Amino acid sequence: MSKRGSLTWEKRPGLHAAVITTTFTVVAYFLISRLETMGDGAGRAVLGAMALVLFAMGVWMLRRCNRSDWGLLQTIGLFLSAFMVLLGVDCFLGAAFDTMLMKTRWGAVIGLSLVLSVGFLIGYGLLQVTLSLPWRPLGVARAIIAEAMAYRVVVGVVGALFLGVVAIPLMIGQTEYNTLEDIPTLYDRMRKYLSFSFMFVSAMLSLMTVVLSCWSLSNEVDQRYVYTTLTKPISRGGYLLGKWLGVMLLNGLLVLVVGIAMYGFTVFYLAKMDPIHALDENAVSKQLLTARIASTAQPPEELEKLADDELERIRVEFGDRYIDERGGDAVFREEILGRLLGEWRSVAPYGRENYRRVYKFTGLDTENRSDEFNAQIQYTLRAGSSVPKGQARVGWTVNGSPITEVDGIEVPLRIRQTLPFQSSRINDDGTVLLELFNLTPGSSLYFSGFDNLQVMHEADGFSGNFARAMMIVWIKLMFFAALGLTMSTFLNFYVSILGSLLVLIAASSGSYILEAASHYGIGPDALLIEQALHYIAVTFTWPLQQYSSFEPGKHIVDGLYISWGQLGRCVLVLGVIWTGLAGLIGWGIFARRELARVQV
């Protein structure tokens, strides 16, 4: 055969598979859509014939693709051929049992997952072309991306990632309910989707990053492939840099594909569903598909002086020993200040002197003020004693002007509430005074923390905020790619992946661990060993808490603005300092490691 035959099957298996699969799939979908106009017998006969042809062609292409060299085209060929086999089986089920997966929600999941996979494969091909540039670390990056496509664990994680991202919105959007009262609001369903999706995507990508970075280096060392690689004109530092670049470019491609899918499902699928009432529609547009800045109430300055005065009064009345037994001046003063803040966050029952309280908010946006209701009071109330039906009656004013009815509104306790008001009510200096009236007789009301009383105002749109959130997801993976490679420089695969996963779990729950450690080993009755453990835990947990403080999913779910400053801080802390430190440690170990011994 002449060299002109460059388009033979052996040379271009993926091209042939793509053309054949696309043609047969279009014809199959066209015929299936016309089956309703055919008779029952004719329709089943057509499906049976389609099943036979599709299954046979799919198996034949699978065998052909397996004979070619591994690469992008073979990957496309294998993937599309397997899809044709599944399509043939589905047509057989339709012919035999009048049940087709293609016409169910699971058929939609598989079809949309196929679209994501094809998009990923196209991006993979573009990455391979880009990494062909003449820089040695790029050659290492190109090799690790190709190896990842052949590693079953990575392929399995990517497949599960695509299936999960597609299945979550379809399951939430098509859930059936028994009664109208059971139907959640569209706002709640969209929040649930975004929350689950961000947690799922972050967990799957973190797992894949740790596994791939640990496996790539440790496997090459165990199989002695690294000896051949390092004989080429590339330093060990450049070799590690290429490995890290490959993992991060693959992560970047996955974040891009998955981010587009999540954005599309949120804006063009879930947001197009019918809300259950007007307030639900307003909540979706003004509280979720937006980016708001939250401002918390500023405690009165006199609280600090009151705490100092109370501390001195107790010192005079009970003596220094009484204060020392309670942790000393600083600890006891914080306890007094906390009690005063609790009183400031509470409102007395209706009919008493302090049944109303004013809260001041500062730093609000003044440039985008308008008569639209694009500012909100977001609050969660609790009661000092039981109230009928678990509901309290309250009234609100903004800068002295009421925004509720004269007799107030009923709000459920322990459930976050949102009350919109016109942003034109914000003062020129960016402040606003909210006054809360407790119209519930016999029970005080209070806010358990600063986050339970906030004023929200719109700062940006959903699209830009979502893009910054996905950037943070990608940046957080940088550290674990470097950590996995560093662990692999001196540990075997299983130990390195175990150590990396332990750090991942600790970093993800760093804020909870720090909170628990801060309450352990404190007080006059604490033993010396308990105090030592307290300081050790706080010291080692504080850096990990920096990782968990970047929560892009929580910001998106709550409609909070992710500023460019927050993104820059994430890049500096996680992308530069943490990743750079882990990379330098790995380079120092790998540069001094004896990989082979020359025998004379």
Coordinates of C-alpha atoms in Angstrom, one line a residue:
M1 CA 0.0 0.0 0.0
S2 CA 1.3 3.4 -0.9
K3 CA 2.1 6.1 1.7
R4 CA -0.9 8.1 0.4
G5 CA -3.1 5.7 2.4
S6 CA -2.7 7.8 5.6
L7 CA -6.5 7.7 6.2
T8 CA -6.6 3.9 6.5
W9 CA -8.2 2.4 9.6
E10 CA -4.8 1.5 11.1
K11 CA -3.7 5.1 10.8
R12 CA -6.9 6.9 11.8
P13 CA -9.0 4.6 14.0
G14 CA -10.6 7.4 15.9
L15 CA -11.5 9.4 12.7
H16 CA -13.3 6.4 11.2
A17 CA -15.0 5.6 14.5
A18 CA -16.2 9.2 14.9
V19 CA -17.6 9.3 11.3
I20 CA -19.3 5.9 11.5
T21 CA -20.7 6.4 15.1
T22 CA -22.0 9.9 14.3
T23 CA -23.7 8.7 11.1
F24 CA -25.3 5.7 12.7
T25 CA -26.3 7.6 15.8
V26 CA -28.0 10.4 13.8
V27 CA -29.9 7.8 11.8
A28 CA -30.8 5.9 15.0
Y29 CA -32.2 8.9 16.7
F30 CA -34.1 10.0 13.6
L31 CA -35.8 6.5 13.3
I32 CA -36.5 6.3 17.0
S33 CA -38.3 9.7 16.9
R34 CA -40.4 8.4 14.0
L35 CA -41.4 5.2 15.7
E36 CA -44.6 6.7 17.1
T37 CA -45.9 7.1 13.5
M38 CA -45.2 3.5 12.7
G39 CA -47.3 0.5 13.8
D40 CA -46.3 -1.5 16.8
G41 CA -44.9 -4.4 14.7
A42 CA -43.1 -2.2 12.3
G43 CA -41.5 -0.2 15.0
R44 CA -40.3 -3.2 16.9
A45 CA -38.9 -4.6 13.6
V46 CA -37.0 -1.4 12.9
L47 CA -35.6 -1.3 16.4
G48 CA -34.5 -5.0 16.2
A49 CA -32.7 -4.3 12.9
M50 CA -31.0 -1.2 14.4
A51 CA -29.9 -3.2 17.4
L52 CA -28.3 -5.8 15.3
V53 CA -26.4 -3.3 13.0
L54 CA -25.3 -1.0 15.8
F55 CA -24.1 -3.8 18.1
A56 CA -22.2 -5.5 15.2
M57 CA -20.6 -2.3 14.0
G58 CA -19.6 -1.3 17.6
V59 CA -18.0 -4.7 18.3
W60 CA -16.1 -4.6 15.0
M61 CA -14.8 -1.1 15.7
L62 CA -13.7 -2.0 19.2
R63 CA -11.6 -4.8 17.8
R64 CA -10.1 -2.5 15.2
C65 CA -9.3 0.2 17.6
N66 CA -7.5 -2.2 19.9
R67 CA -5.1 -3.1 17.2
S68 CA -3.8 0.4 16.7
D69 CA -1.2 2.3 18.8
W70 CA -2.4 4.0 21.9
G71 CA -3.2 7.6 21.6
L72 CA -5.9 10.2 21.4
L73 CA -7.4 8.8 18.2
Q74 CA -7.6 5.3 19.7
T75 CA -9.2 6.7 22.8
I76 CA -11.9 8.4 20.8
G77 CA -12.4 5.3 18.7
L78 CA -12.8 3.0 21.8
F79 CA -15.1 5.5 23.5
L80 CA -17.4 6.0 20.5
S81 CA -17.4 2.3 19.6
A82 CA -18.4 1.4 23.1
F83 CA -21.2 3.9 22.9
M84 CA -22.4 2.3 19.7
V85 CA -22.5 -1.1 21.4
L86 CA -24.6 0.4 24.3
L87 CA -26.9 2.1 21.8
G88 CA -27.4 -1.3 20.1
V89 CA -28.2 -3.0 23.4
D90 CA -30.7 -0.2 24.1
C91 CA -32.4 -0.7 20.8
F92 CA -32.7 -4.4 21.5
L93 CA -34.4 -3.6 24.8
G94 CA -36.8 -1.4 23.0
A95 CA -37.6 -4.1 20.4
A96 CA -38.0 -6.9 23.0
F97 CA -39.6 -5.2 26.0
D98 CA -40.7 -1.8 24.6
T99 CA -38.5 -0.1 27.1
M100 CA -35.6 2.2 26.1
L101 CA -33.0 3.7 28.4
M102 CA -32.6 6.5 25.8
K103 CA -36.1 7.8 26.6
T104 CA -35.5 8.0 30.4
R105 CA -33.6 10.4 32.6
W106 CA -30.8 7.9 32.8
G107 CA -30.6 8.0 29.0
A108 CA -30.2 11.7 29.2
V109 CA -27.5 11.3 31.8
I110 CA -25.5 9.0 29.5
G111 CA -26.1 11.2 26.5
L112 CA -25.0 14.4 28.2
S113 CA -22.0 12.6 29.8
L114 CA -21.0 11.6 26.3
V115 CA -21.1 15.2 25.3
L116 CA -18.8 16.2 28.2
S117 CA -16.5 13.3 27.4
V118 CA -16.2 14.4 23.8
G119 CA -15.5 17.9 24.8
F120 CA -12.9 16.7 27.2
L121 CA -11.2 14.6 24.5
I122 CA -11.1 17.5 22.2
G123 CA -9.4 19.6 24.9
Y124 CA -7.1 16.7 25.6
G125 CA -6.0 16.8 21.9
L126 CA -5.4 20.5 22.0
L127 CA -3.3 20.1 25.2
Q128 CA -1.2 17.5 23.5
V129 CA -0.6 19.8 20.5
T130 CA 0.2 22.8 22.8
L131 CA 2.7 20.7 24.9
S132 CA 4.7 19.9 21.8
L133 CA 6.5 23.2 22.1
P134 CA 10.3 22.8 22.5
W135 CA 10.6 23.1 26.3
R136 CA 11.7 20.0 28.1
P137 CA 9.3 20.2 31.1
L138 CA 6.5 20.4 28.6
G139 CA 7.6 17.1 27.2
V140 CA 7.3 15.5 30.7
A141 CA 3.9 17.2 31.1
R142 CA 2.7 15.8 27.8
A143 CA 3.9 12.3 28.8
I144 CA 2.0 12.3 32.2
I145 CA -1.2 13.5 30.6
A146 CA -0.9 10.6 28.1
E147 CA -0.2 8.2 30.9
A148 CA -3.2 9.5 32.8
M149 CA -5.5 8.5 29.9
A150 CA -4.2 5.0 30.2
Y151 CA -4.4 4.8 34.0
R152 CA -7.7 3.1 34.9
V153 CA -8.1 4.8 38.2
V154 CA -7.9 8.3 36.5
V155 CA -10.3 7.2 33.7
G156 CA -12.7 5.9 36.3
V157 CA -12.7 9.1 38.3
V158 CA -13.2 11.2 35.2
G159 CA -16.1 9.0 34.1
A160 CA -17.7 9.2 37.6
L161 CA -17.1 13.0 37.6
F162 CA -19.0 13.5 34.3
L163 CA -21.8 11.1 35.3
G164 CA -22.3 12.8 38.7
V165 CA -22.3 16.4 37.3
V166 CA -24.9 15.4 34.8
A167 CA -27.0 13.2 37.1
I168 CA -27.3 15.6 40.1
P169 CA -29.3 18.3 38.3
L170 CA -31.5 15.8 36.4
M171 CA -32.4 14.0 39.6
I172 CA -33.1 17.3 41.5
G173 CA -35.1 18.8 38.6
Q174 CA -37.3 15.7 37.9
T175 CA -38.0 14.5 41.4
E176 CA -41.7 13.7 41.9
Y177 CA -43.5 14.7 45.1
N178 CA -46.7 13.3 46.6
T179 CA -48.4 16.6 47.7
L180 CA -48.0 20.3 46.9
E181 CA -46.7 21.0 50.4
D182 CA -43.8 18.6 49.8
I183 CA -42.5 20.5 46.8
P184 CA -39.4 22.6 47.7
T185 CA -38.9 26.0 46.3
L186 CA -36.9 26.4 43.2
Y187 CA -34.4 28.5 45.2
D188 CA -33.9 25.5 47.6
R189 CA -33.5 23.0 44.8
M190 CA -30.9 25.2 43.0
R191 CA -29.0 25.8 46.2
K192 CA -29.0 22.0 46.8
Y193 CA -27.6 21.4 43.3
L194 CA -24.8 23.9 43.6
S195 CA -23.9 22.7 47.1
F196 CA -23.8 19.0 46.1
S197 CA -22.0 19.8 42.8
F198 CA -19.2 21.8 44.3
M199 CA -18.6 19.2 47.1
F200 CA -18.7 16.4 44.6
V201 CA -16.4 18.1 42.0
S202 CA -13.9 19.2 44.7
A203 CA -13.7 15.7 46.2
M204 CA -13.3 13.9 42.9
L205 CA -10.7 16.2 41.6
S206 CA -8.8 16.2 44.8
L207 CA -8.8 12.4 44.9
M208 CA -7.6 12.2 41.2
T209 CA -4.9 14.8 41.8
V210 CA -3.5 12.9 44.8
V211 CA -3.6 9.5 43.1
L212 CA -2.1 10.7 39.8
S213 CA 0.7 12.8 41.3
C214 CA 1.7 10.0 43.7
W215 CA 1.4 7.2 41.1
S216 CA 3.2 9.1 38.3
L217 CA 6.6 9.5 40.1
S218 CA 6.5 6.4 42.3
N219 CA 5.6 4.2 39.3
E220 CA 8.4 5.5 37.2
V221 CA 10.9 4.9 40.0
D222 CA 9.7 1.4 40.8
Q223 CA 9.6 0.4 37.1
R224 CA 13.0 2.1 36.6
Y225 CA 11.7 4.3 33.7
V226 CA 13.1 7.3 35.5
Y227 CA 16.6 6.2 34.8
T228 CA 16.1 6.5 31.1
T229 CA 14.2 9.8 31.4
L230 CA 17.0 11.5 33.5
T231 CA 19.7 10.5 31.0
K232 CA 18.1 13.1 28.7
P233 CA 19.1 16.8 29.0
I234 CA 16.6 17.7 31.7
S235 CA 17.3 18.5 35.4
R236 CA 15.6 16.8 38.2
G237 CA 13.9 20.0 39.1
G238 CA 12.6 20.4 35.5
Y239 CA 11.4 16.8 35.6
L240 CA 9.4 17.5 38.8
L241 CA 8.1 20.8 37.3
G242 CA 6.9 18.9 34.2
K243 CA 5.1 16.4 36.3
W244 CA 3.3 19.1 38.2
L245 CA 2.4 21.0 35.1
G246 CA 0.9 17.9 33.5
V247 CA -1.3 17.2 36.5
M248 CA -2.4 20.8 36.8
L249 CA -3.1 21.2 33.1
L250 CA -5.2 18.0 33.2
N251 CA -7.0 19.5 36.2
G252 CA -7.5 22.8 34.4
L253 CA -9.2 21.0 31.5
L254 CA -11.5 19.1 33.8
V255 CA -12.4 22.2 35.8
L256 CA -13.2 24.0 32.6
V257 CA -15.4 21.2 31.2
V258 CA -17.2 20.6 34.5
G259 CA -17.5 24.3 35.2
I260 CA -19.2 24.9 31.8
A261 CA -21.6 22.0 32.5
M262 CA -22.5 23.2 36.0
Y263 CA -23.0 26.8 34.8
G264 CA -25.2 25.6 31.9
F265 CA -27.3 23.4 34.2
T266 CA -27.8 26.2 36.7
V267 CA -28.6 29.0 34.3
F268 CA -30.2 27.3 31.3
Y269 CA -31.9 24.3 32.9
L270 CA -32.8 24.8 36.6
A271 CA -33.3 28.5 36.4
K272 CA -35.8 28.1 33.6
M273 CA -38.1 25.9 35.7
D274 CA -41.3 27.4 37.1
P275 CA -41.0 28.9 40.6
I276 CA -43.7 28.0 43.0
H277 CA -44.5 31.7 43.8
A278 CA -43.3 35.2 43.2
L279 CA -41.1 35.2 46.3
D280 CA -39.4 32.1 45.1
E281 CA -38.7 33.8 41.7
N282 CA -37.3 36.8 43.5
A283 CA -35.1 34.6 45.7
V284 CA -33.5 32.9 42.7
S285 CA -32.7 36.1 40.9
K286 CA -31.8 38.4 43.8
Q287 CA -30.3 35.9 46.3
L288 CA -28.7 33.1 44.3
L289 CA -28.0 34.1 40.7
T290 CA -26.1 37.2 41.9
A291 CA -23.0 38.2 43.9
R292 CA -23.6 40.1 47.1
I293 CA -21.4 41.7 49.7
A294 CA -22.4 40.9 53.3
S295 CA -22.1 43.5 56.0
T296 CA -22.4 42.6 59.7
A297 CA -23.7 44.8 62.5
Q298 CA -21.0 46.8 64.3
P299 CA -21.1 46.5 68.1
P300 CA -21.3 49.8 70.0
E301 CA -17.9 51.1 71.0
E302 CA -19.0 51.5 74.6
L303 CA -19.1 47.7 75.0
E304 CA -15.3 47.6 75.3
K305 CA -15.4 50.2 78.1
L306 CA -18.2 48.4 79.8
A307 CA -16.2 45.2 79.8
D308 CA -13.2 47.0 81.3
D309 CA -15.4 48.6 84.0
E310 CA -17.0 45.2 84.8
L311 CA -13.6 43.5 85.1
E312 CA -12.4 46.2 87.6
R313 CA -15.6 46.0 89.6
I314 CA -15.1 42.2 90.0
R315 CA -11.5 42.7 90.9
V316 CA -12.4 45.1 93.7
E317 CA -15.2 43.0 95.0
F318 CA -13.6 39.5 94.7
G319 CA -9.9 40.1 94.3
D320 CA -7.2 39.0 91.8
R321 CA -7.3 35.4 92.9
Y322 CA -11.0 35.1 91.7
I323 CA -9.9 36.3 88.2
D324 CA -6.8 34.2 88.1
E325 CA -8.9 31.1 88.8
R326 CA -10.9 31.9 85.7
G327 CA -8.0 32.2 83.3
G328 CA -6.5 35.6 84.1
D329 CA -7.4 39.1 83.0
A330 CA -7.5 38.5 79.2
V331 CA -9.6 35.3 79.3
F332 CA -12.0 36.6 81.9
R333 CA -12.4 39.9 80.0
E334 CA -13.3 38.0 76.8
E335 CA -15.9 36.1 78.8
I336 CA -17.4 39.4 80.1
L337 CA -17.3 40.9 76.6
G338 CA -19.0 37.8 75.1
R339 CA -21.8 38.1 77.7
L340 CA -22.3 41.8 76.8
L341 CA -22.4 41.0 73.1
G342 CA -25.0 38.4 73.8
E343 CA -27.1 40.9 75.5
W344 CA -26.6 43.4 72.6
R345 CA -27.8 40.7 70.2
S346 CA -30.9 40.0 72.1
V347 CA -34.2 41.9 72.2
A348 CA -36.6 41.9 75.2
P349 CA -40.2 40.6 75.0
Y350 CA -42.9 42.9 73.8
G351 CA -44.1 45.3 76.4
R352 CA -40.8 45.7 78.2
E353 CA -38.4 48.7 78.0
N354 CA -35.9 47.1 75.6
Y355 CA -38.3 45.4 73.2
R356 CA -36.6 47.3 70.3
R357 CA -32.9 47.6 69.4
V358 CA -30.9 49.4 66.7
Y359 CA -28.1 47.8 64.8
K360 CA -25.6 49.8 62.7
F361 CA -24.1 48.5 59.4
T362 CA -21.2 50.2 57.6
G363 CA -19.2 49.7 54.4
L364 CA -22.3 49.3 52.1
D365 CA -22.2 50.1 48.4
T366 CA -23.3 53.6 47.5
E367 CA -22.6 53.7 43.8
N368 CA -25.3 51.3 42.7
R369 CA -28.1 52.5 44.8
S370 CA -31.6 52.5 43.2
D371 CA -35.3 52.2 44.0
E372 CA -35.1 48.5 43.2
F373 CA -35.3 46.0 46.1
N374 CA -31.7 44.8 45.5
A375 CA -30.6 45.0 49.2
Q376 CA -31.7 42.5 51.8
I377 CA -31.7 41.9 55.5
Q378 CA -30.7 38.3 56.1
Y379 CA -31.3 37.0 59.6
T380 CA -31.9 34.0 61.7
L381 CA -33.8 34.4 65.0
R382 CA -33.9 32.3 68.1
A383 CA -36.2 32.6 71.1
G384 CA -35.3 32.7 74.8
S385 CA -38.4 30.6 75.6
S386 CA -40.9 28.6 73.7
V387 CA -43.3 30.5 71.4
P388 CA -46.6 29.2 69.8
K389 CA -46.0 27.3 66.6
G390 CA -42.3 28.1 66.7
Q391 CA -43.0 31.5 65.1
A392 CA -42.2 35.0 66.3
R393 CA -43.7 38.3 65.3
V394 CA -41.2 41.1 64.5
G395 CA -41.1 44.5 62.8
W396 CA -38.2 46.2 61.0
T397 CA -37.3 49.8 60.1
V398 CA -34.5 51.0 57.8
N399 CA -33.1 54.4 58.9
G400 CA -36.4 55.0 60.7
S401 CA -38.7 54.1 57.8
P402 CA -40.8 50.9 58.3
I403 CA -40.4 48.1 55.7
T404 CA -42.9 45.8 57.4
E405 CA -46.6 46.2 58.3
V406 CA -47.4 48.1 61.5
D407 CA -48.3 44.9 63.3
G408 CA -45.2 43.2 62.1
I409 CA -44.6 39.9 60.3
E410 CA -44.5 36.3 61.5
V411 CA -41.2 34.5 61.0
P412 CA -40.2 30.9 61.8
L413 CA -37.4 30.5 64.4
R414 CA -34.0 28.9 63.6
I415 CA -34.6 29.3 59.8
R416 CA -32.8 31.9 57.8
Q417 CA -35.1 34.7 56.6
T418 CA -34.5 37.4 53.9
L419 CA -36.3 40.7 53.8
P420 CA -35.6 42.9 50.8
F421 CA -35.5 46.7 50.8
Q422 CA -34.6 49.5 48.4
S423 CA -30.9 50.1 48.2
S424 CA -31.7 53.9 47.9
R425 CA -32.3 53.8 51.6
I426 CA -28.6 53.4 52.2
N427 CA -26.9 56.6 53.5
D428 CA -24.3 58.5 51.5
D429 CA -21.6 57.3 53.8
G430 CA -22.4 53.7 53.2
T431 CA -24.2 53.1 56.6
V432 CA -27.6 52.0 57.4
L433 CA -29.5 51.7 60.8
L434 CA -31.8 48.8 61.2
E435 CA -34.2 48.7 64.1
L436 CA -35.8 45.4 65.2
F437 CA -39.1 45.4 67.1
N438 CA -39.9 42.3 69.1
L439 CA -43.7 42.0 68.9
T440 CA -43.8 38.6 70.5
P441 CA -45.1 38.8 74.1
G442 CA -43.5 36.7 76.8
S443 CA -40.3 35.7 75.0
S444 CA -37.0 37.5 74.1
L445 CA -35.4 37.1 70.7
Y446 CA -31.7 36.9 69.9
F447 CA -29.2 36.3 67.2
S448 CA -26.7 33.5 68.0
G449 CA -23.8 35.1 66.1
F450 CA -22.8 38.0 63.8
D451 CA -23.4 35.9 60.7
N452 CA -27.1 35.6 61.7
L453 CA -27.8 39.3 61.1
Q454 CA -26.4 40.8 57.9
V455 CA -27.3 43.4 55.3
M456 CA -26.6 42.1 51.7
H457 CA -26.2 44.3 48.7
E458 CA -25.5 43.3 45.1
A459 CA -21.9 43.8 43.8
D460 CA -21.6 41.7 40.7
G461 CA -23.3 39.2 38.4
F462 CA -23.5 35.4 38.8
S463 CA -21.3 34.6 35.8
G464 CA -18.2 36.4 36.9
N465 CA -18.6 35.2 40.4
F466 CA -19.0 31.6 39.3
A467 CA -15.8 31.8 37.1
R468 CA -13.8 33.1 40.1
A469 CA -15.2 30.2 42.2
M470 CA -14.0 27.6 39.7
M471 CA -10.6 29.3 39.6
I472 CA -10.3 28.8 43.3
V473 CA -11.3 25.1 43.0
W474 CA -8.4 24.8 40.5
I475 CA -5.9 26.7 42.6
K476 CA -6.6 24.6 45.7
L477 CA -5.5 21.5 43.7
M478 CA -2.1 23.0 43.0
F479 CA -0.9 22.3 46.6
F480 CA -2.0 18.7 46.5
A481 CA -0.4 18.1 43.1
A482 CA 2.9 19.3 44.6
L483 CA 2.4 17.5 47.9
G484 CA 1.8 14.1 46.1
L485 CA 4.9 14.5 44.0
T486 CA 6.9 15.5 47.1
M487 CA 5.7 12.5 49.1
S488 CA 6.6 10.2 46.1
T489 CA 10.2 11.4 46.1
F490 CA 11.0 9.4 49.2
L491 CA 8.0 7.1 49.8
N492 CA 6.4 4.3 47.9
F493 CA 3.0 4.7 46.2
Y494 CA 0.8 3.4 49.0
V495 CA 2.5 5.3 51.8
S496 CA 2.7 8.6 49.8
I497 CA -1.0 8.4 48.8
L498 CA -2.0 7.6 52.4
G499 CA 0.0 10.6 53.7
S500 CA -1.4 12.9 51.1
L501 CA -5.0 11.9 51.7
L502 CA -4.5 12.4 55.5
V503 CA -3.3 16.0 54.8
L504 CA -6.2 16.5 52.4
I505 CA -8.8 15.4 55.1
A506 CA -7.1 17.5 57.7
A507 CA -6.9 20.6 55.5
S508 CA -10.6 20.2 54.4
S509 CA -11.7 20.1 58.0
G510 CA -9.1 22.5 59.4
S511 CA -11.6 25.0 60.7
Y512 CA -13.5 22.4 62.7
I513 CA -10.3 20.9 64.1
L514 CA -9.1 24.4 65.1
E515 CA -12.4 25.2 66.8
A516 CA -12.2 21.9 68.7
A517 CA -8.6 22.5 69.7
S518 CA -9.2 26.0 70.8
H519 CA -11.6 24.7 73.6
Y520 CA -9.3 21.9 74.7
G521 CA -6.8 22.3 77.5
I522 CA -8.0 25.7 78.6
G523 CA -8.9 26.7 82.2
P524 CA -7.4 26.5 85.6
D525 CA -8.2 22.8 85.9
A526 CA -6.4 21.8 82.7
L527 CA -3.4 19.5 83.1
L528 CA 0.0 20.5 81.8
I529 CA -0.1 17.8 79.1
E530 CA -3.6 19.0 78.0
Q531 CA -2.3 22.6 77.8
A532 CA 0.8 21.3 75.7
L533 CA -1.5 19.4 73.4
H534 CA -3.7 22.5 73.0
Y535 CA -0.8 24.7 71.8
I536 CA 0.6 21.9 69.6
A537 CA -2.8 21.4 68.0
V538 CA -3.5 25.1 67.4
T539 CA 0.0 25.6 66.0
F540 CA -0.3 22.8 63.4
T541 CA -3.9 23.3 62.6
W542 CA -3.8 27.0 61.9
P543 CA -2.1 26.7 58.5
L544 CA -4.5 24.0 57.5
Q545 CA -7.4 26.3 58.5
Q546 CA -6.2 28.7 55.8
Y547 CA -6.9 26.0 53.2
S548 CA -10.5 25.4 54.4
S549 CA -11.1 29.2 54.7
F550 CA -11.4 29.3 50.9
E551 CA -14.9 27.9 50.2
P552 CA -16.0 28.9 46.7
G553 CA -19.0 26.6 46.9
K554 CA -20.4 28.2 50.0
H555 CA -20.0 31.7 48.5
I556 CA -21.9 30.6 45.3
V557 CA -24.7 28.8 47.3
D558 CA -25.2 31.9 49.5
G559 CA -24.9 34.3 46.6
L560 CA -21.9 36.0 48.2
Y561 CA -19.4 38.0 46.2
I562 CA -15.9 36.5 45.6
S563 CA -13.7 39.5 45.1
W564 CA -10.5 39.6 43.0
G565 CA -8.7 40.3 46.3
Q566 CA -9.9 37.0 47.7
L567 CA -8.9 35.3 44.5
G568 CA -5.4 36.9 44.7
R569 CA -5.0 35.9 48.3
C570 CA -5.9 32.3 47.4
V571 CA -3.2 32.4 44.6
L572 CA -0.6 33.9 47.0
V573 CA -1.3 31.6 50.0
L574 CA -2.1 28.3 48.3
G575 CA -0.7 28.7 44.8
V576 CA 2.6 30.4 45.6
I577 CA 3.5 29.9 49.3
W578 CA 2.1 26.4 50.0
T579 CA 2.8 25.0 46.6
G580 CA 6.2 26.6 46.3
L581 CA 7.2 25.3 49.7
A582 CA 6.1 21.7 49.0
G583 CA 7.8 21.9 45.6
L584 CA 11.1 23.1 47.1
I585 CA 11.0 20.3 49.7
G586 CA 10.4 17.7 47.0
W587 CA 13.1 19.1 44.7
G588 CA 15.6 19.1 47.6
I589 CA 14.9 15.4 48.4
F590 CA 14.7 14.3 44.8
A591 CA 17.9 16.1 43.9
R592 CA 19.8 14.2 46.6
R593 CA 18.2 10.8 46.1
E594 CA 20.4 8.1 44.7
L595 CA 18.3 6.5 42.0
A596 CA 21.0 4.2 40.5
R597 CA 24.4 3.0 41.6
V598 CA 27.1 2.6 39.1
Q599 CA 29.1 -0.7 39.6
V600 CA 32.6 -1.1 38.3

